[in-house]
Coordinates of N, CA and C in Angstrom, one line a residue:
M232 N -106.9 61.8 232.3 CA -106.9 61.3 231.0 C -108.1 60.3 230.4
M233 N -108.6 59.6 231.3 CA -109.8 58.9 231.1 C -110.9 59.5 230.6
L234 N -111.2 60.9 231.0 CA -112.0 61.7 230.3 C -111.8 62.1 229.0
W235 N -110.8 62.0 228.3 CA -110.5 62.1 226.9 C -110.9 61.0 226.3
G236 N -110.6 59.9 226.9 CA -111.2 58.6 226.4 C -112.6 58.4 226.1
A237 N -113.3 59.1 227.2 CA -114.8 59.2 227.2 C -115.4 60.1 226.2
V238 N -114.6 61.1 225.8 CA -115.0 62.1 224.8 C -114.9 61.7 223.4
A239 N -113.7 60.9 223.3 CA -113.3 60.2 222.0 C -114.2 58.9 221.8
G240 N -114.5 58.3 222.8 CA -115.5 57.0 222.7 C -116.8 57.4 222.5
G241 N -117.5 58.5 223.2 CA -118.7 59.0 222.9 C -118.9 59.5 221.5
F242 N -117.9 60.3 220.9 CA -118.0 60.5 219.8 C -118.0 59.3 218.5
A243 N -116.8 58.6 218.7 CA -117.0 57.4 217.9 C -117.9 56.4 217.9
G244 N -118.4 56.3 219.2 CA -119.4 55.3 219.4 C -120.8 55.8 218.7
T245 N -121.0 57.1 219.0 CA -122.3 57.6 218.5 C -122.3 57.6 216.9
L246 N -121.2 57.9 216.5 CA -120.9 58.1 215.1 C -121.1 56.6 214.3
V247 N -120.5 55.6 215.1 CA -120.9 54.3 214.6 C -122.2 53.8 214.8
L248 N -122.8 54.1 215.9 CA -124.3 53.6 216.1 C -125.0 54.3 215.3
T249 N -124.8 55.6 215.1 CA -125.7 56.5 214.0 C -125.5 55.9 212.7
T250 N -124.4 55.6 212.2 CA -124.0 55.2 210.8 C -124.8 53.6 210.5
L251 N -124.6 52.8 211.5 CA -125.2 51.5 211.5 C -126.7 51.4 211.3
L252 N -127.2 52.6 212.2 CA -128.8 52.6 212.2 C -129.3 53.1 210.8
R253 N -128.7 54.3 210.4 CA -128.8 54.8 209.1 C -128.7 53.8 208.0
A254 N -127.7 53.1 208.0 CA -127.2 52.0 207.0 C -128.5 51.0 207.0
A255 N -128.9 50.4 208.2 CA -130.0 49.6 208.3 C -131.2 50.2 207.7
G256 N -131.4 51.4 208.0 CA -132.5 52.1 207.4 C -132.7 51.9 206.0
E257 N -131.5 52.5 205.3 CA -131.4 52.8 203.7 C -131.6 51.2 203.1
L258 N -131.2 50.1 204.0 CA -131.1 48.7 203.4 C -132.6 48.2 203.9
S259 N -133.3 49.0 204.2 CA -134.9 48.6 204.5 C -135.0 47.4 205.4
L260 N -134.0 47.4 206.5 CA -134.1 46.5 207.8 C -134.7 47.0 208.8
T261 N -134.8 48.3 209.0 CA -135.5 49.0 210.1 C -136.0 50.4 209.6
R262 N -136.8 51.0 210.3 CA -137.4 52.3 209.9 C -137.0 53.2 211.1
I263 N -136.4 52.7 212.1 CA -135.9 53.6 213.2 C -135.0 54.8 212.7
D264 N -135.2 55.9 213.2 CA -134.1 56.9 212.9 C -134.1 57.8 214.2
L265 N -133.3 57.5 215.1 CA -132.9 58.0 216.2 C -132.8 59.4 216.4
P266 N -132.1 60.1 215.6 CA -132.0 61.6 215.4 C -133.3 62.2 214.8
F267 N -134.1 61.7 214.1 CA -135.4 62.1 213.8 C -136.3 62.1 214.9
L268 N -136.2 61.0 215.6 CA -137.0 60.8 216.8 C -136.9 61.9 217.8
L269 N -135.6 62.2 218.1 CA -135.2 63.3 218.9 C -135.5 64.4 218.6
G270 N -135.2 64.8 217.4 CA -135.5 66.0 216.7 C -136.9 66.5 216.8
T271 N -137.6 65.6 216.4 CA -139.3 66.0 216.3 C -139.8 66.2 217.7
A272 N -138.9 66.0 218.7 CA -139.4 66.5 220.2 C -139.3 67.9 220.4
L273 N -138.4 68.5 219.5 CA -138.2 70.0 219.5 C -138.9 70.8 218.4
T274 N -139.0 70.2 217.4 CA -139.8 70.9 216.1 C -140.6 70.0 215.3
S275 N -141.7 70.5 214.8 CA -142.5 69.7 213.7 C -141.9 69.8 212.3
D276 N -141.0 70.8 212.0 CA -140.5 70.8 210.7 C -139.4 69.8 210.6
R277 N -139.7 68.9 209.5 CA -139.2 67.7 209.6 C -137.6 67.6 209.2
S278 N -137.4 68.8 208.3 CA -135.9 69.1 207.8 C -135.3 69.5 209.1
R279 N -135.5 70.6 209.7 CA -135.1 71.1 211.1 C -135.0 69.9 212.2
A280 N -136.0 69.2 212.0 CA -135.7 68.0 213.2 C -134.7 67.1 212.8
K281 N -134.2 66.8 211.7 CA -133.2 65.9 211.3 C -132.1 66.6 211.7
A282 N -131.8 67.8 211.5 CA -130.6 68.6 211.8 C -130.5 68.5 213.3
L283 N -131.3 69.3 214.2 CA -131.5 69.2 215.5 C -131.2 67.8 216.1
G284 N -132.0 66.9 215.4 CA -131.9 65.4 216.1 C -130.3 64.9 216.2
Y285 N -129.7 65.3 215.0 CA -128.3 64.7 215.0 C -127.4 65.4 216.2
V286 N -127.5 66.8 216.2 CA -126.9 67.6 217.2 C -127.2 67.1 218.6
L287 N -128.3 66.8 218.8 CA -129.0 66.2 220.1 C -128.5 64.9 220.3
H288 N -128.5 63.9 219.2 CA -128.0 62.6 219.2 C -126.6 62.6 219.8
F289 N -125.6 63.3 219.2 CA -124.2 63.3 219.6 C -124.2 63.8 221.0
A290 N -124.9 64.9 221.3 CA -124.7 65.4 222.8 C -125.3 64.4 223.9
V291 N -126.3 63.5 223.5 CA -126.7 62.5 224.4 C -125.7 61.4 224.5
G292 N -125.2 61.0 223.1 CA -124.1 60.0 223.1 C -122.9 60.2 224.0
Q293 N -122.6 61.6 224.1 CA -121.5 62.1 224.8 C -121.9 61.9 226.4
L294 N -123.3 62.2 226.7 CA -123.6 62.2 228.1 C -123.7 60.7 228.5
F295 N -124.1 59.7 227.8 CA -124.0 58.3 228.1 C -122.5 57.9 228.2
A296 N -121.7 58.4 227.6 CA -120.2 58.2 227.4 C -119.7 58.6 228.9
F297 N -120.2 59.8 229.3 CA -119.6 60.0 230.6 C -120.4 59.3 231.7
G298 N -121.5 58.8 231.6 CA -122.2 57.9 232.5 C -121.4 56.5 232.6
Y299 N -121.1 55.9 231.4 CA -120.1 54.8 231.4 C -118.9 55.0 232.0
L300 N -118.5 56.0 231.8 CA -117.2 56.4 232.4 C -117.2 56.2 234.1
G301 N -118.3 57.0 234.5 CA -118.4 56.9 236.0 C -118.8 55.6 236.3
M302 N -119.4 54.6 235.8 CA -119.5 53.2 236.1 C -118.1 52.3 236.1
F303 N -117.2 52.8 235.0 CA -116.1 52.2 235.1 C -115.2 52.7 236.1
V304 N -115.2 53.9 236.5 CA -114.5 54.5 237.8 C -115.0 53.7 239.0
V305 N -116.1 53.4 239.3 CA -116.7 53.0 240.5 C -116.3 51.4 240.5
I306 N -116.4 50.7 239.5 CA -116.2 49.4 239.5 C -114.5 49.0 239.4
G307 N -113.9 50.1 238.9 CA -112.5 49.9 238.9 C -111.9 49.3 237.6
H308 N -112.7 49.3 236.6 CA -112.2 48.4 235.2 C -112.9 49.0 234.3
S309 N -112.4 49.0 233.0 CA -113.1 49.4 231.8 C -112.3 48.5 230.7
G310 N -112.9 48.4 229.4 CA -112.3 47.7 228.4 C -113.4 47.5 227.4
W311 N -112.9 46.9 226.3 CA -113.8 46.7 225.2 C -115.1 45.6 225.2
L312 N -114.6 44.7 226.2 CA -115.9 43.6 226.4 C -116.7 44.2 227.5
L313 N -116.2 45.0 228.7 CA -117.1 45.3 229.5 C -117.9 46.5 228.7
G314 N -117.2 47.3 228.1 CA -118.0 48.3 227.5 C -119.3 47.6 226.7
A315 N -118.7 46.6 225.8 CA -120.0 45.9 225.0 C -121.1 45.3 225.8
V316 N -120.8 44.9 227.0 CA -122.0 44.5 228.2 C -122.8 45.8 228.3
F317 N -122.1 46.7 228.7 CA -122.8 48.0 229.1 C -123.7 48.4 227.8
G318 N -123.1 48.3 226.6 CA -124.0 48.6 225.5 C -125.2 47.8 225.4
L319 N -125.0 46.6 225.5 CA -126.0 45.5 225.4 C -127.3 46.0 226.5
T320 N -126.8 46.2 227.5 CA -127.7 46.7 228.7 C -128.3 47.9 228.2
H321 N -127.8 48.9 227.8 CA -128.1 50.1 227.2 C -128.9 50.0 226.1
G322 N -128.7 49.2 225.2 CA -129.7 48.8 224.0 C -131.0 48.1 224.7
L323 N -130.9 47.2 225.4 CA -132.1 46.7 226.1 C -133.0 47.7 226.6
F324 N -132.5 48.5 227.5 CA -133.1 49.6 228.0 C -133.7 50.5 227.2
S325 N -133.1 50.8 226.2 CA -133.7 51.6 225.0 C -134.9 51.0 224.5
I326 N -134.9 49.9 224.0 CA -135.8 49.1 223.0 C -136.9 48.8 224.0
T327 N -136.7 48.6 225.2 CA -138.0 48.5 226.1 C -138.6 49.7 227.0
A328 N -137.7 50.1 227.7 CA -138.4 51.1 228.6 C -138.2 52.5 227.9
L329 N -137.2 52.9 227.5 CA -136.8 54.2 227.1 C -137.5 54.8 226.1
V330 N -137.5 54.1 224.9 CA -138.3 54.6 223.6 C -139.6 54.2 223.7
N331 N -139.9 53.1 224.3 CA -141.4 52.3 224.2 C -142.3 53.1 225.3
V332 N -141.6 53.2 226.3 CA -142.6 53.6 227.6 C -142.5 55.2 228.0
L333 N -141.2 55.5 228.1 CA -140.9 57.0 228.6 C -141.0 57.9 227.6
L334 N -140.3 57.8 226.5 CA -140.5 58.6 225.3 C -141.9 59.3 225.0
P335 N -142.7 58.3 224.7 CA -144.1 58.7 224.2 C -144.8 59.6 225.5
V336 N -144.4 59.3 226.6 CA -144.9 60.3 227.6 C -144.6 61.6 227.5
V337 N -143.3 61.9 227.2 CA -142.8 63.4 227.1 C -142.6 63.9 225.7
H338 N -142.7 63.0 224.7 CA -142.6 63.4 223.2 C -143.8 64.1 222.7
P339 N -144.0 65.4 222.4 CA -145.2 66.2 222.0 C -145.6 65.6 220.7
R340 N -145.1 64.9 219.7 CA -145.4 64.5 218.4 C -145.3 63.2 218.2
M341 N -145.5 62.3 219.2 CA -145.2 60.9 219.0 C -146.6 60.3 219.6
G342 N -147.1 59.6 218.6 CA -148.5 58.7 219.1 C -148.2 57.7 220.2
S343 N -149.3 57.2 220.6 CA -149.0 56.2 221.7 C -150.5 55.3 221.4
T344 N -150.3 54.1 222.2 CA -151.7 53.2 222.2 C -152.9 54.1 222.6
Y345 N -152.9 55.2 223.3 CA -153.9 55.8 223.8 C -154.4 57.2 222.7
T346 N -153.6 57.3 221.6 CA -153.7 58.4 220.6 C -155.2 58.3 220.1
A347 N -155.9 59.1 220.0 CA -157.2 59.0 219.4 C -157.3 59.1 217.9
A348 N -158.2 58.5 217.3 CA -158.2 58.4 215.9 C -158.0 59.8 215.1
G349 N -158.8 60.7 215.6 CA -159.0 62.0 215.1 C -157.5 62.8 215.1
S350 N -156.7 62.5 215.8 CA -155.3 63.3 216.1 C -154.3 62.7 214.9
S351 N -153.3 63.5 214.7 CA -152.4 63.1 213.7 C -150.9 63.3 214.2
P352 N -150.5 62.5 215.1 CA -149.0 62.8 215.4 C -148.1 62.6 214.3
L353 N -147.0 63.1 214.5 CA -146.0 63.0 213.5 C -145.1 61.5 213.4
L354 N -144.9 61.2 214.7 CA -144.5 59.8 214.7 C -145.4 58.6 215.3
E355 N -145.3 57.5 214.4 CA -146.2 56.4 215.2 C -145.5 56.0 216.5
P356 N -146.3 55.3 217.4 CA -145.8 54.7 218.6 C -144.7 53.8 218.2
P357 N -143.6 53.4 219.0 CA -142.7 52.5 218.7 C -143.2 51.1 218.8
G358 N -144.0 50.8 219.6 CA -144.5 49.4 220.0 C -143.5 48.7 220.9
F359 N -143.9 47.4 221.1 CA -143.1 46.7 222.0 C -141.9 46.3 221.3
L360 N -140.6 46.5 222.0 CA -139.4 46.5 221.4 C -139.1 47.1 220.1
M361 N -139.8 48.3 220.0 CA -139.7 49.2 218.7 C -140.1 48.4 217.5
R362 N -140.9 47.4 217.5 CA -141.0 46.6 216.2 C -142.1 47.4 215.4
N363 N -142.8 48.4 216.0 CA -143.6 49.1 214.9 C -142.6 49.8 213.8
Y364 N -141.4 49.9 214.1 CA -140.5 50.4 213.0 C -139.6 49.3 212.2
G365 N -140.2 48.1 212.3 CA -139.6 46.9 211.6 C -139.3 46.0 212.3
A366 N -139.6 44.7 211.9 CA -139.2 43.6 212.6 C -137.8 43.2 213.2
R367 N -137.0 43.8 212.3 CA -135.5 43.4 212.6 C -134.8 44.7 213.7
T368 N -135.7 45.7 214.0 CA -135.4 46.8 214.6 C -134.6 46.4 216.0
P369 N -135.4 45.5 216.7 CA -134.6 45.2 218.0 C -133.1 44.7 217.8
E370 N -133.0 43.7 217.0 CA -131.6 43.2 216.9 C -130.6 44.3 216.4
I371 N -131.1 45.1 215.2 CA -130.3 46.1 214.8 C -130.0 47.0 215.9
T372 N -131.0 47.6 216.4 CA -130.5 48.5 217.4 C -129.7 48.1 218.8
I373 N -129.8 46.8 219.1 CA -129.0 46.2 220.1 C -127.5 46.1 219.7
A374 N -127.6 45.6 218.5 CA -126.0 45.5 218.0 C -125.3 46.7 217.7
A375 N -126.2 47.9 217.5 CA -125.4 49.2 217.3 C -125.2 49.6 218.7
H376 N -125.8 49.4 219.6 CA -125.6 49.9 220.8 C -124.3 49.1 221.8
I377 N -124.3 47.8 221.2 CA -123.0 47.0 221.7 C -121.8 47.6 221.2
A378 N -121.8 48.0 219.8 CA -120.7 48.6 219.3 C -120.4 50.0 219.8
Y379 N -121.5 50.8 220.3 CA -121.2 51.9 220.9 C -120.6 51.9 222.3
G380 N -121.1 50.9 223.0 CA -120.4 50.6 224.3 C -119.0 49.9 224.2
A381 N -118.9 49.1 223.1 CA -117.4 48.6 223.0 C -116.4 49.7 222.6
L382 N -116.8 50.8 221.8 CA -116.1 51.7 221.7 C -115.7 52.6 222.6
V383 N -116.8 52.8 223.5 CA -116.6 53.8 224.7 C -115.7 52.9 225.7
G384 N -116.0 51.9 226.0 CA -115.2 51.1 226.8 C -113.6 51.0 226.4
G385 N -113.6 50.7 225.3 CA -112.3 50.5 224.7 C -111.4 51.7 224.6
L386 N -111.8 52.7 224.2 CA -111.3 54.1 224.1 C -111.0 54.6 225.4
I387 N -111.9 54.5 226.5 CA -111.6 54.8 228.0 C -110.5 53.8 228.5
S388 N -110.5 52.6 228.1 CA -109.4 51.7 228.6 C -108.2 52.2 228.0
L389 N -108.0 52.5 226.7 CA -106.8 52.9 226.1 C -106.3 54.1 226.7
A390 N -107.2 55.1 227.1 CA -106.6 56.4 227.6 C -106.1 56.2 229.0
A391 N -106.8 55.2 229.8 CA -106.1 55.0 231.0 C -104.8 54.6 231.1

């Protein structure tokens, strides 16, 4: 039954995370667009990148929910608050190592601090704490990940 909680939590959490980031973008609080970031790893066509990115973002959100479920099973406890703590950790990892260090290494269309002036990557490098996408990006991204984690943890707890 906890598996269905992870499925529901992964979907709801990713929906809320994506919506919060999209709304923050529309309010000019950040320029981060995680689905676009993921989609451009697969194609240089901007419209197709958006569509593919949303599919990939929801798939990755589901995978992270299953990862959360595994950690909840190992420690023998789940819940809204513990999920929020996992989300905080997830968000911190995302803005420090994942998007800033690891993604530019494998993303074929993202610039880096080593990108030559003559090249024209589709995406600028995220910079420290992804601040190249706006000064408020770290707080917004962490808050969205906390919401994701709380939903995943809470729905897994309810399903148990």
